[in-house]
PDB file of C-alpha atoms in Angstrom:
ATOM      1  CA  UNK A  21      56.716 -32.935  30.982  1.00 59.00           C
ATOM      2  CA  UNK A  22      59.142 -35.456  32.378  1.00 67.00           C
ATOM      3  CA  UNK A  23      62.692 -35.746  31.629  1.00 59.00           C
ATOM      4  CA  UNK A  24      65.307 -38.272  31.888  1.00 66.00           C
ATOM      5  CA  UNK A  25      68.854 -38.524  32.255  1.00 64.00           C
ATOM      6  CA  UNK A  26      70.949 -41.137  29.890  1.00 64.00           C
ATOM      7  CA  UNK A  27      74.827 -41.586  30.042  1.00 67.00           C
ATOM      8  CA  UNK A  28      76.396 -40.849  26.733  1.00 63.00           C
ATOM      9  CA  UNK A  29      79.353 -42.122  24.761  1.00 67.00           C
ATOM     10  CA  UNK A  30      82.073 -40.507  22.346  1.00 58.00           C
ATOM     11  CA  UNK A  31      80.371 -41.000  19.614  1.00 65.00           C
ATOM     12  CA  UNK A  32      77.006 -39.774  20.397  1.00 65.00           C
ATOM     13  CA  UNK A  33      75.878 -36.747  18.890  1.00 60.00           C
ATOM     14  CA  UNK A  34      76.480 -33.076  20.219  1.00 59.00           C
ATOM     15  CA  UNK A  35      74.414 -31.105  18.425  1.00 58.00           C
ATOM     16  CA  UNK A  36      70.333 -31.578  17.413  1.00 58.00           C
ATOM     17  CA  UNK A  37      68.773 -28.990  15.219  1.00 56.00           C
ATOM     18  CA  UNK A  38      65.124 -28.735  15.875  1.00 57.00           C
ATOM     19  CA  UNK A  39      63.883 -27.671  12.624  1.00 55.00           C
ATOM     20  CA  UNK A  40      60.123 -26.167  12.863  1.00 57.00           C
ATOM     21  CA  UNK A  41      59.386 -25.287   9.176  1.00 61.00           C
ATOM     22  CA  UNK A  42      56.432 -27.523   8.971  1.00 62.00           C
ATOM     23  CA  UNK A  43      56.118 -30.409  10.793  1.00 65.00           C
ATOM     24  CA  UNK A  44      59.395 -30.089  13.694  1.00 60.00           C
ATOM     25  CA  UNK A  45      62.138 -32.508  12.975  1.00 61.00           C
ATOM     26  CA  UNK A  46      65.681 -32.994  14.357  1.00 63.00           C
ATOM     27  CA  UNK A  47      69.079 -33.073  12.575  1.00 65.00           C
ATOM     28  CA  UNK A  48      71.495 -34.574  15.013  1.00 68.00           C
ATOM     29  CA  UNK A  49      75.400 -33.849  14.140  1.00 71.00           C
ATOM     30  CA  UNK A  50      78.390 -36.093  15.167  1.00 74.00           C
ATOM     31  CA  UNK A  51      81.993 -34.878  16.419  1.00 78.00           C
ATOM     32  CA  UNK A  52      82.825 -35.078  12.582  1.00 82.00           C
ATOM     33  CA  UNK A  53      80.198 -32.819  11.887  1.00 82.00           C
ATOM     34  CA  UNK A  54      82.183 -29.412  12.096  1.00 85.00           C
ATOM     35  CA  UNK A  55      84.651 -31.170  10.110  1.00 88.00           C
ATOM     36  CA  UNK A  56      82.639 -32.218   7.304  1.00 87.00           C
ATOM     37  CA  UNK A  57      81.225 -28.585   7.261  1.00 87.00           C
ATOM     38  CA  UNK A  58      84.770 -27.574   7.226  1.00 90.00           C
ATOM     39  CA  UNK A  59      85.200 -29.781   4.509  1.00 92.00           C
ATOM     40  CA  UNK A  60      82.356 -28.679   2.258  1.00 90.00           C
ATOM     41  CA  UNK A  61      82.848 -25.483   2.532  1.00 90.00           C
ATOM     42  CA  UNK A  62      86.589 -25.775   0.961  1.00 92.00           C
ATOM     43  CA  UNK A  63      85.999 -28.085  -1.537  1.00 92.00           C
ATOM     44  CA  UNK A  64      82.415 -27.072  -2.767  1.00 90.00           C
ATOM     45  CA  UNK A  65      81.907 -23.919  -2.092  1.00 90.00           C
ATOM     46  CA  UNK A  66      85.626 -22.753  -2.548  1.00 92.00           C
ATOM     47  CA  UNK A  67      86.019 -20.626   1.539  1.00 92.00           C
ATOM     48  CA  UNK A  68      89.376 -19.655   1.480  1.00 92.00           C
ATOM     49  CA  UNK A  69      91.732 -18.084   4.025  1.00 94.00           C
ATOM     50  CA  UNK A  70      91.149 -14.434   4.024  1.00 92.00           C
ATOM     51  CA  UNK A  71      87.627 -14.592   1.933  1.00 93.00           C
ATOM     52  CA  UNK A  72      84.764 -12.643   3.351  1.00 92.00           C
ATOM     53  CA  UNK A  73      81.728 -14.993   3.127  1.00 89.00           C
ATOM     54  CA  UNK A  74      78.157 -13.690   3.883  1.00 88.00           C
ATOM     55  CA  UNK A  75      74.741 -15.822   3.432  1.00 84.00           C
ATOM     56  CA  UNK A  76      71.794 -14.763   4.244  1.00 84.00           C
ATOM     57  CA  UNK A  77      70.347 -16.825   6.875  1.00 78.00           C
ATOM     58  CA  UNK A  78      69.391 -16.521  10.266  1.00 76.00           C
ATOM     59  CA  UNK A  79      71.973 -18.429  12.092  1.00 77.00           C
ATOM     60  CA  UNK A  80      69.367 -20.779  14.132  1.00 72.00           C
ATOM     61  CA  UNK A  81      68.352 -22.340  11.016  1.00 74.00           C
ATOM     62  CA  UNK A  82      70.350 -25.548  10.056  1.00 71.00           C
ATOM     63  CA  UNK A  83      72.862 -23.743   7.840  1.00 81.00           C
ATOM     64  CA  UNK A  84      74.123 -21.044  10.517  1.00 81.00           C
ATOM     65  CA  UNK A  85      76.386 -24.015  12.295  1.00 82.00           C
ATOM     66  CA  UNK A  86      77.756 -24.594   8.827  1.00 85.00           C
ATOM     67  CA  UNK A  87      78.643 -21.399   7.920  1.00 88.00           C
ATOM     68  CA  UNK A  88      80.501 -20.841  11.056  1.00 88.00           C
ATOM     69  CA  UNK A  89      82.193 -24.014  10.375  1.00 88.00           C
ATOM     70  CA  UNK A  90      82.970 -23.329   6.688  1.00 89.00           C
ATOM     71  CA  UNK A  91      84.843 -19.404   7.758  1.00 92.00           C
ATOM     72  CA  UNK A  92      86.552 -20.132  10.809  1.00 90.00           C
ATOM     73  CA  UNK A  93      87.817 -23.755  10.179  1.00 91.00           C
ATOM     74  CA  UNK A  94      89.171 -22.378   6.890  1.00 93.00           C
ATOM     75  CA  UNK A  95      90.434 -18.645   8.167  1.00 94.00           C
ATOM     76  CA  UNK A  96      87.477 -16.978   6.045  1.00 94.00           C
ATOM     77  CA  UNK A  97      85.438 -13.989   7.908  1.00 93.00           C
ATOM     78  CA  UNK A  98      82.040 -14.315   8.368  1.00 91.00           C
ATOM     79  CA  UNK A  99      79.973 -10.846   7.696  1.00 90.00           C
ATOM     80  CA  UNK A 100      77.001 -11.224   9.956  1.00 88.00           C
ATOM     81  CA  UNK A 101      73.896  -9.058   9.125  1.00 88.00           C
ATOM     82  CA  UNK A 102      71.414  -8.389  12.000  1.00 87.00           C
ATOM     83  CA  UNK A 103      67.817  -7.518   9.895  1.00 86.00           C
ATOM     84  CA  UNK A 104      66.076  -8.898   7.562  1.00 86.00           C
ATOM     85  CA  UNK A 105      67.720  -9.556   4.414  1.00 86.00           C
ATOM     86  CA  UNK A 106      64.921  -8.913   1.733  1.00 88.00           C
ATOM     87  CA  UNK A 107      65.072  -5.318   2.239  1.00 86.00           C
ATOM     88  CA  UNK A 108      67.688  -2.736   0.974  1.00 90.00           C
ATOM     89  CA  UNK A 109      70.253  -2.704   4.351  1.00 91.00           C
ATOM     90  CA  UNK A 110      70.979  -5.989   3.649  1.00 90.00           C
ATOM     91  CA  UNK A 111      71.885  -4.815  -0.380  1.00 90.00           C
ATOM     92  CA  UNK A 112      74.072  -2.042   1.540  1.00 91.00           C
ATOM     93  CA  UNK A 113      75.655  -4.269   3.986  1.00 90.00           C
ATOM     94  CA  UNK A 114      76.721  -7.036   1.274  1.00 89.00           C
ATOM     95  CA  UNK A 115      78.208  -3.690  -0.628  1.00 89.00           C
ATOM     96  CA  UNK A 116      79.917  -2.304   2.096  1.00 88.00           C
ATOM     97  CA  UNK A 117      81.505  -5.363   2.869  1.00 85.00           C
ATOM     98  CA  UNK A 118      82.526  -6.990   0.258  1.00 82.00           C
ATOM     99  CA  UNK A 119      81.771 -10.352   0.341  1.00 79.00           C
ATOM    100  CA  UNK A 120      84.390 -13.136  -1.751  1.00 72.00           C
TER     101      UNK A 120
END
């Protein structure tokens, strides 16, 4: 495998998600980016400061950036669950900590 060096500008991305559900593809994300997320999550999804906000994700996939972005660009806590969440620890956890 060969690699090679390029120079890059302000404006280039930061960030490419390698998404392998199926065939792989890459989701490359600007400066604005985190922003944007920031954005969404305020306006769409209502994150507020002081909200506890759990999804569950795995935070490699696509939406895991996001979420951070939505939480702690708007002051809301993120509740992070480490297992599966299809089983009932994940019911327990969302219980417990009382998501928004």
């Amino acid at each position: 495998m060969t690699y090679q060096v390029e120079t890059t500008q302000y404006n280039d991305f930061h960030v490419i998600f390698w998404l392998l559900s199926g065939d792989p593809k890459a989701i490359p994300w600007t400066q604005l980016a985190p922003i944007r997320s920031a954005a969404d999550g305020w306006a769409a999804i209502d994150v507020q400061v002081g909200d506890v906000y759990c999804w569950p994700t795995n935070l490699g996939w696509v939406i895991g950036p996001t979420l951070l972005y939505h939480c702690f660009l708007n002051g809301a806590t993120l509740a992070l669950y480490h297992g599966s969440p299809q089983g009932h620890g994940f019911g327990k956890f969302v219980q417990v900590s009382l998501p928004s």
